[in-house]
Amino acid sequence: MSGNVLGHDGFLSDGTSDQKQRAARAQLLMDITPEINLRLAGDFAHIGGVGAGASYTNFAIYSRTTASYSFPSTRLPDSTGLYDPRAQALLQSQVAGPAGRLFGPLVQRPYQDSDLYGLNAEVNIATGLGKLTIIPAFRRNYISNLTAAPGFITGPTPERDNQASVEARFVGKQIGPLEYTLGAIWFHEIDNGHFTVDQQFLAAYQDYRSATNNYAASGRFTLHLADPFRLVGGIRYTDSEKRFDGLSERLTVVCTRVVAGVPTCPTAPLFPFALTAAGQPLPVPAMSGGVAPIIGTGAIVSRGDVAVDQSLSNKRITWRAAAEFDLAPRSLAYASVETGFRAGGFSLSNGYQTYQPEYITAYTVGLKNRFFDNRVEINAEGFWWQYRNQQVSHLGVDLAGQTGNFTQNVGRSTNRGVEVSGRFALDANTTFTTNFQYLDAKYKSFLFQVPVTAGVLPLTGCPVTLASATLASVNCSGKQAFNSPKWTIDLGLNHAFLVGAYKLEAQVDTQFRSGRYVAFDYVRPEYQQANTQTNLQLILAPRQGQYSIAAFVRNLENDRYYTGGGNFGNLIELLSANPRTYGARVSFTY
């Protein structure tokens, strides 16, 4: 059995960015006969607390004269959460989109309250021809959370997910120069959920049911042509069947009173938080495309629903071919080419109701080496990955001009680079580790369209051209893939001090990452400059014992670098890394 309890208070000023988790796992291994053994396992996890938070870092000010954006700082510390009075005042100074009035405060408090359960088994059967492994598994998740990290309220998400799968794998005994493994898998999933979005001027209510059935069969074969040389081949057939039935009801407050060319409705009401459209106190149009006046305000409520009732069937054969050569007893050279695909799916957003499969072709060459009685290990690998019809999931504006979270196929990208890692045993008690990666990840073809509202171009750092008076084409081709630094360097040192019957391990590791964009829009505030993060740890344990005591410091630099983000209205909000933290940990084994 094993278990853990993790927790810390929020790292942002409003209590968000906290952690409250607990988990447990139990396993039982039984030898049924000399040829058959059975492992049973179950796990449980609870995710609680407040959840992720963000900070308003910049304004996004549009100039009609230059048709461009500027991004002055909000001058709020990065530790300022969205529910902080300073951030609330900032939000209430901004215009609430088409409503023609200022935003109100964020009222609903965020939370997390999710339970995750899992059961699985593994049966191993030894036969005269090889070993058969069968792995059945079941998982059930109860998801419930509410967050304002995007800058507005999303949730609660009362979602119920059920997954079941059976995997079979047969590792056959070698037949002459041929080794082989055969496999098959069945995967079934049903998700039922309700999702609420409250942007004050927009309220959306989504109900959905998603069903997935995946079937796959595969084979891997290794042919020993000569003692140091091998050819490896693999083939896989996948059949993915998906069904989605969902409805998104969208209500928008729109100001129809124009003063000096600007929609102005200072008394227009905003949507209070509600779980359903019928629960709104504002007038709700009876059907999609309808409008209802808000008497005495100059504003109306418009309604635009999105319904998806579709099936997708994706079938694909993928393969792998590789060559391996033993340069020496502890040196391996290899090269491979392989293909893969990720099935399409659905989104409840106008113009993006479905998206198509994504395909990849990956080329790899490398070396794995150990020297000096395994005291030195040096590995190097070069890779070139080509994506087609690449899927990108993001928060954005759909083709009806409404904010949503959807997935779209953006075109092609290429990831190529080199990774070199090393492990050096300097003496019996000291180990030095290194990892260097160069990554050139660029979108070769990244094209999409977004609506133009009142002549204001979309917020993006990519070139924009007007396809019409109401539609803009955005071309992010050639951009660096977001969250993909060109250079990543990891260094680590571990030294053990032997003190009588005890061992004291001192560990230090640091990571350098070059500059990268952390969000989809490619605007200046979303670019994170190069940074390092260093961690320290001391572990004291008996040389022969069942416990250890550790003290640690994480993010020694106290650098709250950005990890993600987006925009809402005229504000940029970004998520940041945890500040410098320190603590102690006690571990027991039994």
Coordinates of C-alpha atoms in Angstrom, one line a residue:
M1 CA 0.0 0.0 0.0
S2 CA 1.1 3.6 -0.5
G3 CA -0.5 7.0 -0.1
N4 CA 0.3 10.7 0.1
V5 CA -1.2 13.9 1.3
L6 CA -0.1 17.1 -0.5
G7 CA -1.0 20.6 0.5
H8 CA 0.0 24.2 0.6
D9 CA -1.7 27.6 0.9
G10 CA -2.3 29.7 -2.2
F11 CA 0.8 31.4 -3.7
L12 CA -1.3 34.3 -5.0
S13 CA -2.7 37.1 -2.8
D14 CA -6.3 35.9 -3.1
G15 CA -5.5 32.4 -2.0
T16 CA -5.5 30.8 -5.4
S17 CA -2.7 28.6 -6.8
D18 CA -2.9 26.3 -3.8
Q19 CA -2.8 22.5 -3.5
K20 CA -5.0 20.2 -1.5
Q21 CA -4.6 16.6 -2.6
R22 CA -4.7 13.2 -1.1
A23 CA -4.2 9.8 -2.8
A24 CA -3.9 6.1 -1.9
R25 CA -3.0 2.9 -3.8
A26 CA -3.2 -0.7 -2.9
Q27 CA -1.7 -3.7 -4.8
L28 CA -1.9 -7.5 -4.3
L29 CA 0.3 -10.0 -6.1
M30 CA -0.6 -13.6 -6.1
D31 CA 1.0 -16.7 -7.7
I32 CA -2.0 -18.8 -8.8
T33 CA 0.2 -21.6 -10.3
P34 CA 3.9 -21.8 -11.2
E35 CA 2.9 -20.5 -14.7
I36 CA 0.2 -17.9 -13.8
N37 CA 0.4 -14.9 -11.5
L38 CA -2.1 -12.1 -10.8
R39 CA -1.7 -8.6 -9.7
L40 CA -4.7 -6.6 -8.5
A41 CA -4.5 -2.8 -7.9
G42 CA -6.8 0.0 -6.9
D43 CA -6.3 3.7 -6.4
F44 CA -8.1 6.8 -5.2
A45 CA -7.3 10.5 -5.4
H46 CA -9.1 13.6 -4.2
I47 CA -8.3 17.0 -5.6
G48 CA -9.6 19.9 -3.4
G49 CA -8.7 23.4 -2.4
V50 CA -9.1 26.5 -4.5
G51 CA -7.2 25.7 -7.7
A52 CA -5.1 27.6 -10.2
G53 CA -5.0 31.4 -10.3
A54 CA -3.7 34.1 -12.6
S55 CA -2.7 37.7 -12.6
Y56 CA -3.6 40.7 -14.7
T57 CA -0.2 41.8 -16.1
N58 CA -0.9 44.1 -19.0
F59 CA -3.6 46.1 -20.8
A60 CA -4.3 45.4 -24.5
I61 CA -5.0 48.9 -26.0
Y62 CA -6.1 49.0 -29.6
S63 CA -5.3 52.0 -31.8
R64 CA -7.7 52.5 -34.7
T65 CA -5.2 55.0 -36.2
T66 CA -2.3 52.5 -36.4
A67 CA -4.5 49.4 -36.4
S68 CA -2.3 47.9 -33.7
Y69 CA -2.1 47.1 -30.0
S70 CA 0.0 48.5 -27.2
F71 CA 0.5 46.7 -23.9
P72 CA 1.1 49.0 -21.0
S73 CA 1.7 47.3 -17.6
T74 CA -1.1 47.1 -15.1
R75 CA 1.7 47.7 -12.5
L76 CA 0.3 44.9 -10.3
P77 CA 2.8 42.5 -8.7
D78 CA 2.8 39.0 -10.3
S79 CA 1.6 37.7 -6.9
T80 CA -1.7 39.6 -7.3
G81 CA -4.6 37.1 -7.8
L82 CA -7.7 38.0 -9.7
Y83 CA -9.9 38.2 -6.6
D84 CA -7.5 40.7 -4.9
P85 CA -9.3 44.1 -4.4
R86 CA -6.7 45.8 -6.6
A87 CA -7.3 43.3 -9.5
Q88 CA -11.1 43.6 -8.9
A89 CA -10.9 47.4 -9.2
L90 CA -8.9 47.0 -12.4
L91 CA -11.5 44.7 -14.0
Q92 CA -14.3 47.1 -13.0
S93 CA -12.5 49.9 -14.9
Q94 CA -12.8 48.0 -18.2
V95 CA -15.6 47.9 -20.8
A96 CA -17.6 44.7 -20.8
G97 CA -17.4 43.9 -24.5
P98 CA -20.6 44.5 -26.5
A99 CA -22.6 45.4 -23.3
G100 CA -21.5 49.1 -23.5
R101 CA -20.8 49.4 -19.8
L102 CA -18.1 48.5 -17.3
F103 CA -17.5 45.1 -15.8
G104 CA -18.7 44.1 -12.4
P105 CA -16.6 42.3 -9.8
L106 CA -15.8 38.6 -9.8
V107 CA -18.3 37.2 -7.3
Q108 CA -18.2 33.4 -7.4
R109 CA -15.3 31.9 -5.4
P110 CA -13.2 29.2 -7.1
Y111 CA -12.9 25.7 -5.8
Q112 CA -11.9 22.1 -6.7
D113 CA -13.8 19.0 -5.5
S114 CA -13.0 16.0 -7.6
D115 CA -12.7 12.3 -6.8
L116 CA -10.9 9.9 -9.1
Y117 CA -11.1 6.1 -8.8
G118 CA -9.3 3.3 -10.6
L119 CA -9.1 -0.5 -10.7
N120 CA -6.8 -2.6 -12.8
A121 CA -5.4 -6.1 -12.9
E122 CA -2.5 -7.9 -14.7
V123 CA -2.5 -11.6 -15.5
N124 CA 0.7 -13.1 -16.7
I125 CA 0.5 -16.6 -18.2
A126 CA 3.7 -18.5 -19.2
T127 CA 3.2 -20.9 -22.1
G128 CA 5.5 -23.1 -24.2
L129 CA 5.3 -20.5 -27.0
G130 CA 5.8 -17.3 -24.9
K131 CA 4.2 -15.1 -22.2
L132 CA 0.7 -13.8 -22.5
T133 CA -0.2 -10.7 -20.5
I134 CA -3.8 -9.4 -20.0
I135 CA -4.5 -6.1 -18.4
P136 CA -8.2 -5.1 -17.8
A137 CA -8.8 -1.6 -16.2
F138 CA -11.6 0.6 -15.1
R139 CA -11.6 4.2 -14.1
R140 CA -14.4 6.5 -12.8
N141 CA -14.0 10.3 -12.3
Y142 CA -16.3 12.7 -10.6
I143 CA -15.1 16.2 -11.7
S144 CA -16.4 19.4 -10.1
N145 CA -14.5 22.7 -10.1
L146 CA -15.0 26.4 -10.7
T147 CA -12.2 28.7 -11.7
A148 CA -11.6 32.3 -12.9
A149 CA -8.1 31.7 -14.1
P150 CA -9.0 32.7 -17.7
G151 CA -10.2 36.1 -16.4
F152 CA -13.8 35.0 -16.1
I153 CA -15.8 32.3 -14.4
T154 CA -15.9 28.8 -15.8
G155 CA -17.7 26.0 -14.0
P156 CA -18.9 24.3 -12.0
T157 CA -18.2 21.3 -14.1
P158 CA -20.3 18.4 -12.7
E159 CA -18.7 15.8 -15.1
R160 CA -18.9 12.1 -14.8
D161 CA -16.3 10.0 -16.8
N162 CA -16.2 6.3 -17.1
Q163 CA -13.4 4.4 -18.8
A164 CA -12.9 0.7 -19.4
S165 CA -10.1 -1.0 -21.3
V166 CA -8.6 -4.4 -21.9
E167 CA -5.1 -4.9 -23.3
A168 CA -3.6 -8.2 -24.4
R169 CA 0.1 -8.6 -25.1
F170 CA 1.9 -11.8 -26.2
V171 CA 5.7 -11.9 -26.1
G172 CA 6.7 -14.9 -28.2
K173 CA 9.8 -17.0 -27.7
Q174 CA 12.5 -16.3 -30.3
I175 CA 12.2 -18.3 -33.5
G176 CA 15.7 -18.5 -35.0
P177 CA 16.7 -14.9 -35.6
L178 CA 13.2 -13.5 -35.1
E179 CA 11.7 -12.0 -31.9
Y180 CA 8.1 -10.8 -31.9
T181 CA 5.4 -9.2 -29.7
L182 CA 1.7 -9.2 -30.6
G183 CA -0.8 -6.9 -29.0
A184 CA -4.4 -5.8 -29.0
I185 CA -6.4 -3.2 -27.0
W186 CA -10.0 -2.1 -26.6
F187 CA -10.8 1.2 -25.0
H188 CA -14.3 2.6 -24.1
E189 CA -15.1 6.0 -22.6
I190 CA -18.3 7.8 -21.8
D191 CA -18.3 11.4 -20.5
N192 CA -21.4 13.3 -19.3
G193 CA -21.1 16.9 -18.3
H194 CA -22.5 20.3 -17.8
F195 CA -20.3 23.4 -18.2
T196 CA -21.0 27.1 -17.4
V197 CA -19.2 30.1 -18.7
D198 CA -19.9 33.5 -17.2
Q199 CA -18.2 36.5 -18.8
Q200 CA -20.8 38.9 -17.4
F201 CA -21.7 40.2 -20.9
L202 CA -21.9 36.6 -22.1
A203 CA -23.3 33.5 -20.5
A204 CA -23.0 30.1 -22.0
Y205 CA -24.4 26.7 -20.8
Q206 CA -23.1 23.5 -22.3
D207 CA -24.6 20.0 -21.8
Y208 CA -22.8 17.2 -23.6
R209 CA -22.4 13.4 -23.8
S210 CA -19.4 12.0 -25.5
A211 CA -18.7 8.3 -26.3
T212 CA -15.5 6.8 -27.6
N213 CA -14.7 3.2 -28.7
N214 CA -11.1 2.5 -29.8
Y215 CA -9.8 -0.8 -31.1
A216 CA -6.2 -1.5 -32.1
A217 CA -4.0 -4.4 -33.0
S218 CA -0.2 -4.3 -33.3
G219 CA 2.9 -6.3 -33.9
R220 CA 6.6 -5.6 -33.3
F221 CA 9.3 -7.7 -34.9
T222 CA 13.1 -7.8 -34.4
L223 CA 15.2 -9.6 -36.9
H224 CA 18.8 -10.4 -35.9
L225 CA 20.7 -10.4 -39.2
A226 CA 24.1 -10.7 -37.7
D227 CA 25.5 -10.6 -34.1
P228 CA 25.8 -6.8 -33.8
F229 CA 23.0 -5.8 -36.3
R230 CA 19.2 -5.9 -36.0
L231 CA 16.2 -4.7 -37.9
V232 CA 13.1 -3.7 -36.1
G233 CA 9.7 -3.3 -37.6
G234 CA 6.3 -2.5 -36.2
I235 CA 2.7 -2.1 -37.5
R236 CA -0.5 -1.0 -35.8
Y237 CA -4.1 -0.7 -37.0
T238 CA -6.3 1.7 -35.0
D239 CA -10.1 2.1 -35.4
S240 CA -11.4 5.1 -33.4
E241 CA -15.2 5.6 -33.2
K242 CA -16.5 8.7 -31.5
R243 CA -20.0 10.0 -30.9
F244 CA -20.9 13.5 -29.5
D245 CA -24.3 14.9 -28.5
G246 CA -24.1 18.4 -27.1
L247 CA -25.8 21.8 -26.9
S248 CA -24.3 25.2 -26.0
E249 CA -26.9 27.9 -25.2
R250 CA -25.2 31.3 -25.5
L251 CA -26.7 34.6 -24.3
T252 CA -25.1 38.0 -24.9
V253 CA -25.9 41.5 -23.6
V254 CA -25.6 43.8 -26.6
C255 CA -25.9 47.6 -26.4
T256 CA -27.8 49.2 -29.3
R257 CA -27.5 52.8 -28.1
V258 CA -24.5 54.5 -29.9
V259 CA -23.1 57.8 -28.6
A260 CA -20.3 59.4 -30.6
G261 CA -19.8 56.1 -32.4
V262 CA -19.4 54.1 -29.2
P263 CA -22.0 51.7 -27.8
T264 CA -23.1 53.3 -24.4
C265 CA -25.5 51.6 -22.1
P266 CA -24.3 52.4 -18.5
T267 CA -27.5 51.0 -16.9
A268 CA -27.5 47.7 -18.9
P269 CA -27.5 44.7 -16.5
L270 CA -24.9 42.0 -16.7
F271 CA -25.5 38.3 -16.3
P272 CA -25.3 37.1 -12.7
F273 CA -23.9 33.6 -12.3
A274 CA -26.5 30.9 -12.9
L275 CA -26.3 27.2 -13.7
T276 CA -28.8 27.3 -16.6
A277 CA -30.1 29.8 -19.1
A278 CA -33.6 29.3 -17.6
G279 CA -32.1 30.4 -14.2
Q280 CA -31.2 33.9 -15.5
P281 CA -33.2 36.8 -14.2
L282 CA -32.6 38.7 -17.5
P283 CA -35.0 38.2 -20.4
V284 CA -34.0 35.1 -22.4
P285 CA -35.0 34.7 -26.0
A286 CA -37.0 31.6 -26.7
M287 CA -34.9 30.2 -29.5
S288 CA -31.5 30.4 -31.2
G289 CA -31.0 33.6 -33.1
G290 CA -33.7 35.5 -31.2
V291 CA -33.4 38.7 -29.2
A292 CA -35.2 40.1 -26.2
P293 CA -35.1 43.8 -25.1
I294 CA -34.0 44.9 -21.7
I295 CA -36.5 47.7 -21.1
G296 CA -35.2 51.1 -20.3
T297 CA -31.5 50.3 -20.8
G298 CA -30.9 50.5 -24.6
A299 CA -29.6 46.9 -24.5
I300 CA -30.9 43.6 -25.7
V301 CA -30.2 40.0 -24.9
S302 CA -29.3 38.0 -28.1
R303 CA -29.2 34.2 -28.2
G304 CA -27.0 32.0 -30.4
D305 CA -27.0 28.3 -29.7
V306 CA -24.5 25.7 -31.0
A307 CA -25.7 22.1 -31.3
V308 CA -23.5 19.1 -32.2
D309 CA -25.0 15.7 -32.9
Q310 CA -22.3 13.9 -34.9
S311 CA -20.2 10.8 -35.2
L312 CA -16.5 10.6 -36.3
S313 CA -14.8 7.4 -37.6
N314 CA -11.0 7.5 -37.9
K315 CA -9.2 4.4 -39.1
R316 CA -5.4 4.3 -39.7
I317 CA -2.5 2.0 -40.2
T318 CA 0.8 3.3 -38.6
W319 CA 4.2 1.7 -38.7
R320 CA 7.8 1.9 -37.4
A321 CA 11.0 0.8 -39.1
A322 CA 14.4 0.9 -37.3
A323 CA 17.9 -0.4 -37.4
E324 CA 20.1 -1.1 -34.4
F325 CA 23.9 -1.7 -34.3
D326 CA 26.0 -2.7 -31.3
L327 CA 29.2 -0.7 -31.8
A328 CA 30.6 -2.2 -28.6
P329 CA 29.2 -4.3 -25.7
R330 CA 27.9 -1.1 -24.1
S331 CA 27.4 1.1 -27.2
L332 CA 24.3 1.2 -29.4
A333 CA 23.7 3.1 -32.6
Y334 CA 20.1 3.3 -33.9
A335 CA 18.0 5.0 -36.5
S336 CA 14.2 4.9 -37.0
V337 CA 11.3 6.3 -38.9
E338 CA 7.7 6.0 -37.6
T339 CA 4.3 7.3 -38.2
G340 CA 1.4 8.1 -35.8
F341 CA -2.0 9.8 -35.7
R342 CA -4.3 11.3 -33.2
A343 CA -8.1 11.0 -33.8
G344 CA -10.3 14.0 -34.4
G345 CA -13.0 15.2 -32.1
F346 CA -15.7 17.8 -31.3
S347 CA -16.0 21.3 -29.8
L348 CA -19.1 23.3 -28.9
S349 CA -18.0 26.5 -30.8
N350 CA -19.3 28.0 -34.0
G351 CA -17.2 27.0 -37.0
Y352 CA -15.2 24.5 -34.9
Q353 CA -17.8 21.9 -34.2
T354 CA -15.4 19.1 -35.4
Y355 CA -11.7 18.8 -36.0
Q356 CA -9.9 16.2 -38.1
P357 CA -7.1 13.7 -37.2
E358 CA -3.5 14.9 -36.7
Y359 CA -0.6 13.0 -38.3
I360 CA 3.1 12.7 -37.5
T361 CA 6.1 11.3 -39.2
A362 CA 9.1 11.1 -36.9
Y363 CA 12.8 10.5 -37.8
T364 CA 15.3 9.6 -35.1
V365 CA 19.0 8.8 -35.0
G366 CA 21.0 8.2 -31.8
L367 CA 23.8 6.7 -29.8
K368 CA 23.6 5.1 -26.3
N369 CA 26.9 4.6 -24.5
R370 CA 28.4 3.4 -21.2
F371 CA 32.1 3.6 -20.4
F372 CA 34.5 2.8 -17.6
D373 CA 32.6 0.0 -15.9
N374 CA 29.3 1.9 -16.3
R375 CA 30.6 5.0 -14.4
V376 CA 30.0 7.2 -17.4
E377 CA 26.9 7.2 -19.5
I378 CA 26.6 9.5 -22.6
N379 CA 23.6 9.4 -24.9
A380 CA 22.9 11.6 -28.0
E381 CA 19.8 11.7 -30.2
G382 CA 18.8 13.8 -33.2
F383 CA 15.1 14.0 -34.2
W384 CA 12.9 15.5 -36.9
W385 CA 9.2 15.3 -36.4
Q386 CA 6.8 16.5 -39.1
Y387 CA 3.1 17.2 -38.1
R388 CA 0.3 17.4 -40.6
N389 CA -3.2 18.8 -39.9
Q390 CA -1.9 19.7 -36.4
Q391 CA -4.5 20.1 -33.6
V392 CA -4.2 23.1 -31.3
S393 CA -6.6 23.5 -28.3
H394 CA -6.9 27.0 -27.0
L395 CA -9.2 29.7 -25.6
G396 CA -10.3 31.9 -28.4
V397 CA -13.0 33.7 -30.4
D398 CA -15.1 31.5 -32.6
L399 CA -16.6 32.4 -36.0
A400 CA -19.7 33.9 -34.3
G401 CA -17.5 36.3 -32.3
Q402 CA -18.0 34.4 -29.0
T403 CA -15.3 33.3 -26.6
G404 CA -14.9 29.6 -26.3
N405 CA -12.4 26.8 -25.7
F406 CA -12.1 24.7 -28.8
T407 CA -9.7 22.6 -30.9
Q408 CA -8.8 23.4 -34.5
N409 CA -6.5 22.0 -37.2
V410 CA -4.0 24.7 -37.9
G411 CA -1.8 23.1 -40.6
R412 CA 1.8 21.8 -40.4
S413 CA 4.7 22.1 -38.1
T414 CA 8.2 20.7 -37.8
N415 CA 10.1 19.9 -34.6
R416 CA 13.7 19.1 -35.0
G417 CA 16.6 19.1 -32.7
V418 CA 19.4 17.4 -30.8
E419 CA 19.4 16.1 -27.2
V420 CA 22.6 15.0 -25.4
S421 CA 22.5 13.6 -21.9
G422 CA 25.2 12.4 -19.5
R423 CA 25.6 10.7 -16.2
F424 CA 29.1 10.7 -14.5
A425 CA 30.0 8.9 -11.4
L426 CA 32.8 11.1 -10.2
D427 CA 33.5 8.7 -7.3
A428 CA 31.6 6.1 -5.2
N429 CA 29.5 8.8 -3.6
T430 CA 29.3 11.6 -6.2
T431 CA 27.2 11.7 -9.4
F432 CA 27.0 14.6 -11.9
T433 CA 24.1 14.6 -14.5
T434 CA 23.6 16.7 -17.6
N435 CA 21.0 17.2 -20.3
F436 CA 21.3 19.6 -23.2
Q437 CA 18.5 20.0 -25.8
Y438 CA 18.3 22.2 -28.8
L439 CA 14.8 22.4 -30.3
D440 CA 13.7 24.1 -33.4
A441 CA 9.9 23.9 -33.3
K442 CA 8.1 26.0 -35.9
Y443 CA 4.7 26.1 -37.5
K444 CA 5.2 25.7 -41.3
S445 CA 1.5 26.4 -42.0
F446 CA -0.6 28.0 -39.2
L447 CA -3.7 29.7 -40.7
F448 CA -7.0 30.5 -39.1
Q449 CA -9.9 33.0 -39.3
V450 CA -11.5 35.1 -36.6
P451 CA -14.4 37.6 -36.8
V452 CA -13.8 41.4 -36.8
T453 CA -16.1 43.3 -34.4
A454 CA -16.7 47.1 -34.9
G455 CA -13.5 47.3 -37.1
V456 CA -11.2 46.1 -34.3
L457 CA -8.6 43.6 -35.5
P458 CA -8.0 40.4 -33.5
L459 CA -5.5 40.4 -30.7
T460 CA -2.5 38.6 -32.1
G461 CA 1.2 39.0 -32.8
C462 CA 0.8 37.3 -36.2
P463 CA 0.1 39.0 -39.6
V464 CA -3.5 39.8 -40.2
T465 CA -5.4 40.5 -43.4
L466 CA -9.0 41.3 -43.8
A467 CA -10.9 38.6 -45.7
S468 CA -14.1 40.7 -45.5
A469 CA -15.5 43.5 -43.4
T470 CA -16.4 41.0 -40.7
L471 CA -13.7 38.3 -41.0
A472 CA -9.9 38.5 -40.6
S473 CA -7.3 35.9 -41.7
V474 CA -4.5 35.3 -39.3
N475 CA -1.2 33.8 -40.5
C476 CA 1.1 32.5 -37.7
S477 CA 3.2 30.4 -40.1
G478 CA 6.9 30.5 -39.2
K479 CA 6.2 31.2 -35.5
Q480 CA 8.0 29.3 -32.8
A481 CA 5.6 26.7 -31.2
F482 CA 4.5 28.1 -27.9
N483 CA 6.0 26.7 -24.7
S484 CA 8.9 25.4 -26.9
P485 CA 12.2 27.0 -25.8
K486 CA 15.1 26.6 -28.3
W487 CA 17.6 25.7 -25.5
T488 CA 17.0 23.6 -22.4
I489 CA 19.9 22.8 -20.1
D490 CA 19.7 20.6 -17.0
L491 CA 22.6 20.1 -14.6
G492 CA 22.5 18.1 -11.4
L493 CA 25.0 17.1 -8.6
N494 CA 24.4 14.5 -5.9
H495 CA 26.9 13.7 -3.2
A496 CA 26.4 11.3 -0.3
F497 CA 28.2 11.9 3.0
L498 CA 28.6 8.7 5.1
V499 CA 28.2 9.6 8.8
G500 CA 28.4 6.5 11.0
A501 CA 25.3 4.4 10.4
Y502 CA 23.7 7.2 8.4
K503 CA 23.9 8.6 4.9
L504 CA 23.3 12.3 4.2
E505 CA 22.6 13.1 0.5
A506 CA 23.1 16.6 -0.8
Q507 CA 21.4 17.4 -4.1
V508 CA 21.4 20.4 -6.3
D509 CA 19.9 20.8 -9.8
T510 CA 19.3 23.7 -12.1
Q511 CA 17.5 24.2 -15.4
F512 CA 18.0 26.9 -18.0
R513 CA 15.3 27.5 -20.6
S514 CA 15.7 30.1 -23.4
G515 CA 12.9 32.6 -24.3
R516 CA 9.5 31.2 -25.5
Y517 CA 5.9 32.2 -26.0
V518 CA 3.7 30.7 -23.3
A519 CA 0.3 31.3 -24.9
F520 CA -1.6 31.1 -28.2
D521 CA -1.8 34.8 -29.1
Y522 CA 2.0 35.5 -29.7
V523 CA 1.7 39.0 -28.2
R524 CA 4.6 40.6 -26.4
P525 CA 3.4 40.1 -22.8
E526 CA 3.1 36.4 -23.5
Y527 CA 6.8 36.1 -24.3
Q528 CA 8.8 34.7 -21.3
Q529 CA 12.5 35.7 -21.3
A530 CA 15.2 33.1 -20.7
N531 CA 15.3 31.9 -17.1
T532 CA 16.8 29.4 -14.7
Q533 CA 15.3 27.5 -11.8
T534 CA 17.5 25.9 -9.1
N535 CA 16.4 23.4 -6.4
L536 CA 18.3 22.2 -3.3
Q537 CA 17.7 19.1 -1.2
L538 CA 19.2 17.3 1.8
I539 CA 18.1 13.7 2.7
L540 CA 19.1 12.0 5.9
A541 CA 18.5 8.3 6.2
P542 CA 20.0 5.2 8.0
R543 CA 22.1 3.1 5.7
Q544 CA 19.9 0.2 6.7
G545 CA 16.5 1.7 7.6
Q546 CA 12.9 2.3 6.6
Y547 CA 12.7 6.1 6.9
S548 CA 14.2 9.3 5.6
I549 CA 14.0 13.0 6.5
A550 CA 14.4 15.6 3.8
A551 CA 14.7 19.4 3.7
F552 CA 14.3 21.2 0.4
V553 CA 14.3 24.6 -1.3
R554 CA 12.6 24.9 -4.7
N555 CA 13.0 27.9 -7.1
L556 CA 16.0 29.3 -5.2
E557 CA 16.0 32.3 -7.6
N558 CA 12.4 33.2 -6.5
D559 CA 11.6 33.8 -10.2
R560 CA 7.9 33.7 -10.9
Y561 CA 8.3 33.1 -14.6
Y562 CA 5.2 32.8 -16.8
T563 CA 3.9 29.3 -17.7
G564 CA 0.7 30.1 -19.6
G565 CA -2.0 32.7 -20.1
G566 CA -4.4 34.5 -22.4
N567 CA -6.6 37.6 -22.6
F568 CA -10.0 38.7 -21.6
G569 CA -11.5 42.0 -22.8
N570 CA -8.7 44.5 -22.7
L571 CA -6.6 42.7 -20.1
I572 CA -3.8 40.1 -20.4
E573 CA -3.8 37.5 -17.6
L574 CA -0.9 35.2 -17.1
L575 CA -0.2 32.1 -14.9
S576 CA 3.2 32.1 -13.1
A577 CA 5.4 29.5 -11.5
N578 CA 5.4 29.0 -7.8
P579 CA 7.7 31.4 -5.8
R580 CA 10.7 30.1 -3.7
T581 CA 9.4 27.4 -1.4
Y582 CA 11.1 25.4 1.3
G583 CA 10.0 22.6 3.6
A584 CA 10.6 19.2 5.1
R585 CA 9.4 15.8 4.2
V586 CA 9.4 12.5 6.2
S587 CA 9.1 9.2 4.3
F588 CA 8.5 5.6 5.6
T589 CA 8.6 2.3 3.8
Y590 CA 7.2 -1.0 5.1

